[in-house]
Amino acid sequence: MEIPEFASRDTLTKLWWLHDSFWHAALVEELGFEQANRINLDVAEKLFRMMTNQLLRERVIERPRTIQDLLAIFKVVWKNAFFDGLYINDPISYNGNTAVWIGSKCYVHEAVKKARMLAGYECGCQAVRNGVMKALRLKPLHEIKESLVKGDGRCVIEITFAPE
């Protein structure tokens, strides 16, 4: 007998991210925002480093040679980690070894805001990119110029390609 599964992988992904939100909220309740954010960022970096290393091992991606290669890798990682094309189709501009990504929608931001936990929440995007870039043996050079979490109307991220 075949065991039934969800009709869509998106359902499972959405439930997993909901679990992540509940886990963070429980940490905040138990330990406060400072420790919850520290733990959350540490775990996010490790998870995305592991995910990137697995994509390398399975030859889904290869080490980048340019900033364009790096942003293409981010798209692969995002496609495997997030749902509904989140972060994949947002505009990216390039200038030398630097790229600027502009995002206008973030499910994490929406969930944290809905839970009324935005005031103490520290965005995990920096840790996520750190994990990816460290797995690729790149210096994690990126800066959040604008952030939905900080109250800006969008996220603007500047990423620099710098092999170690």
Tab-separated table of C-alpha atoms in Angstrom:
chain	number	residue	atom	x	y	z
A	1	MET	CA	0.000	0.000	0.000
A	2	GLU	CA	1.330	3.414	-0.948
A	3	ILE	CA	1.440	5.977	1.861
A	4	PRO	CA	-0.177	9.258	0.773
A	5	GLU	CA	1.750	12.529	0.766
A	6	PHE	CA	0.850	16.207	0.564
A	7	ALA	CA	-0.248	17.122	-2.943
A	8	SER	CA	2.357	19.878	-3.076
A	9	ARG	CA	5.878	20.323	-1.723
A	10	ASP	CA	4.849	23.934	-1.047
A	11	THR	CA	2.483	22.740	1.676
A	12	LEU	CA	5.321	21.006	3.486
A	13	THR	CA	7.629	23.999	3.016
A	14	LYS	CA	5.008	26.405	4.392
A	15	LEU	CA	4.444	24.149	7.403
A	16	TRP	CA	8.198	23.922	8.004
A	17	TRP	CA	8.528	27.720	8.021
A	18	LEU	CA	5.520	27.937	10.328
A	19	HIS	CA	7.325	25.518	12.653
A	20	ASP	CA	10.361	27.825	12.491
A	21	SER	CA	8.176	30.773	13.515
A	22	PHE	CA	6.664	28.871	16.446
A	23	TRP	CA	10.126	27.709	17.535
A	24	HIS	CA	11.471	31.271	17.518
A	25	ALA	CA	8.419	32.553	19.412
A	26	ALA	CA	8.895	29.840	22.057
A	27	LEU	CA	12.563	30.802	22.434
A	28	VAL	CA	11.602	34.462	22.855
A	29	GLU	CA	9.057	33.557	25.507
A	30	GLU	CA	11.515	31.336	27.361
A	31	LEU	CA	14.804	33.246	26.929
A	32	GLY	CA	13.990	36.756	25.702
A	33	PHE	CA	14.734	38.359	22.347
A	34	GLU	CA	18.503	38.711	22.721
A	35	GLN	CA	19.219	35.017	23.299
A	36	ALA	CA	16.448	33.857	20.930
A	37	ASN	CA	17.858	35.995	18.109
A	38	ARG	CA	21.419	34.802	18.768
A	39	ILE	CA	20.334	31.142	18.660
A	40	ASN	CA	18.119	31.697	15.611
A	41	LEU	CA	20.913	33.368	13.641
A	42	ASP	CA	23.431	30.686	14.581
A	43	VAL	CA	21.080	27.897	13.508
A	44	ALA	CA	20.137	29.678	10.257
A	45	GLU	CA	23.782	30.133	9.282
A	46	LYS	CA	24.584	26.477	9.988
A	47	LEU	CA	21.510	25.201	8.135
A	48	PHE	CA	22.205	27.244	5.008
A	49	ARG	CA	25.892	26.336	5.088
A	50	MET	CA	24.871	22.663	5.224
A	51	MET	CA	22.291	23.109	2.454
A	52	THR	CA	24.842	24.812	0.192
A	53	ASN	CA	27.423	22.105	0.862
A	54	GLN	CA	24.826	19.445	-0.019
A	55	LEU	CA	24.000	21.255	-3.282
A	56	LEU	CA	27.750	21.298	-4.049
A	57	ARG	CA	28.128	17.573	-3.239
A	58	GLU	CA	25.174	16.683	-5.451
A	59	ARG	CA	26.649	18.860	-8.220
A	60	VAL	CA	23.506	20.973	-8.405
A	61	ILE	CA	25.770	24.029	-8.108
A	62	GLU	CA	29.492	24.647	-8.464
A	63	ARG	CA	31.722	27.216	-6.825
A	64	PRO	CA	31.137	30.673	-8.279
A	65	ARG	CA	33.730	32.560	-10.332
A	66	THR	CA	31.848	35.861	-10.567
A	67	ILE	CA	29.238	37.900	-8.735
A	68	GLN	CA	26.706	36.777	-11.357
A	69	ASP	CA	27.508	33.120	-10.557
A	70	LEU	CA	27.046	33.835	-6.846
A	71	LEU	CA	23.624	35.428	-7.328
A	72	ALA	CA	22.581	32.490	-9.531
A	73	ILE	CA	23.582	30.182	-6.655
A	74	PHE	CA	21.518	32.257	-4.208
A	75	LYS	CA	18.533	31.711	-6.523
A	76	VAL	CA	19.077	27.935	-6.428
A	77	VAL	CA	19.360	27.955	-2.633
A	78	TRP	CA	16.273	30.178	-2.263
A	79	LYS	CA	14.277	27.942	-4.627
A	80	ASN	CA	15.108	24.933	-2.471
A	81	ALA	CA	14.465	26.670	0.857
A	82	PHE	CA	11.529	29.003	0.224
A	83	PHE	CA	8.223	28.791	-1.636
A	84	ASP	CA	6.330	30.764	-4.282
A	85	GLY	CA	9.503	31.984	-5.987
A	86	LEU	CA	10.242	34.139	-2.968
A	87	TYR	CA	13.410	36.185	-3.495
A	88	ILE	CA	14.097	34.606	-6.912
A	89	ASN	CA	12.502	37.093	-9.272
A	90	ASP	CA	13.302	40.320	-7.455
A	91	PRO	CA	15.495	42.813	-9.326
A	92	ILE	CA	19.294	42.553	-9.134
A	93	SER	CA	21.746	45.095	-10.508
A	94	TYR	CA	25.491	44.572	-10.937
A	95	ASN	CA	28.465	46.902	-10.700
A	96	GLY	CA	31.840	45.179	-10.935
A	97	ASN	CA	32.124	42.585	-8.144
A	98	THR	CA	29.074	43.940	-6.329
A	99	ALA	CA	25.378	43.221	-6.758
A	100	VAL	CA	22.378	44.981	-5.276
A	101	TRP	CA	19.260	42.894	-4.692
A	102	ILE	CA	15.921	44.575	-3.957
A	103	GLY	CA	13.135	42.581	-2.317
A	104	SER	CA	9.623	43.763	-1.684
A	105	LYS	CA	7.997	40.714	-0.044
A	106	CYS	CA	9.159	38.560	2.857
A	107	TYR	CA	7.037	35.843	4.461
A	108	VAL	CA	9.163	35.863	7.607
A	109	HIS	CA	8.618	39.613	8.006
A	110	GLU	CA	4.874	39.171	7.482
A	111	ALA	CA	4.679	36.311	10.011
A	112	VAL	CA	6.736	38.128	12.659
A	113	LYS	CA	4.670	41.285	12.180
A	114	LYS	CA	1.411	39.321	12.420
A	115	ALA	CA	2.653	37.732	15.673
A	116	ARG	CA	3.422	41.243	17.008
A	117	MET	CA	7.078	40.298	17.580
A	118	LEU	CA	8.642	42.673	15.057
A	119	ALA	CA	10.007	45.148	17.619
A	120	GLY	CA	12.587	42.730	19.028
A	121	TYR	CA	13.158	40.471	16.014
A	122	GLU	CA	16.545	40.407	14.290
A	123	CYS	CA	16.311	39.527	10.596
A	124	GLY	CA	17.942	36.195	9.736
A	125	CYS	CA	18.843	37.075	6.147
A	126	GLN	CA	22.389	38.104	7.071
A	127	ALA	CA	22.989	34.715	8.727
A	128	VAL	CA	21.459	32.868	5.771
A	129	ARG	CA	23.783	34.604	3.292
A	130	ASN	CA	26.732	34.056	5.663
A	131	GLY	CA	26.066	30.315	5.597
A	132	VAL	CA	25.860	30.181	1.804
A	133	MET	CA	28.948	32.342	1.255
A	134	LYS	CA	31.064	30.491	3.837
A	135	ALA	CA	30.174	27.133	2.250
A	136	LEU	CA	31.314	28.569	-1.091
A	137	ARG	CA	34.594	29.752	0.506
A	138	LEU	CA	33.735	33.406	-0.005
A	139	LYS	CA	34.180	36.235	2.434
A	140	PRO	CA	30.651	37.014	3.663
A	141	LEU	CA	30.638	40.595	2.428
A	142	HIS	CA	27.091	41.861	2.278
A	143	GLU	CA	25.171	44.682	3.862
A	144	ILE	CA	21.497	45.268	4.483
A	145	LYS	CA	20.976	48.852	3.288
A	146	GLU	CA	17.190	48.837	3.791
A	147	SER	CA	15.040	46.280	5.587
A	148	LEU	CA	11.341	45.496	5.877
A	149	VAL	CA	12.057	44.339	9.438
A	150	LYS	CA	13.510	47.768	10.301
A	151	GLY	CA	10.448	49.525	8.862
A	152	ASP	CA	11.676	50.344	5.360
A	153	GLY	CA	9.298	49.657	2.487
A	154	ARG	CA	11.643	47.082	0.970
A	155	CYS	CA	14.873	45.185	1.509
A	156	VAL	CA	18.002	46.379	-0.275
A	157	ILE	CA	21.017	44.110	0.032
A	158	GLU	CA	24.488	44.873	-1.310
A	159	ILE	CA	26.593	41.747	-1.905
A	160	THR	CA	30.285	41.727	-2.825
A	161	PHE	CA	32.030	38.762	-4.452
A	162	ALA	CA	35.345	38.137	-2.688
A	163	PRO	CA	36.908	34.645	-2.763
A	164	GLU	CA	38.995	33.837	0.318
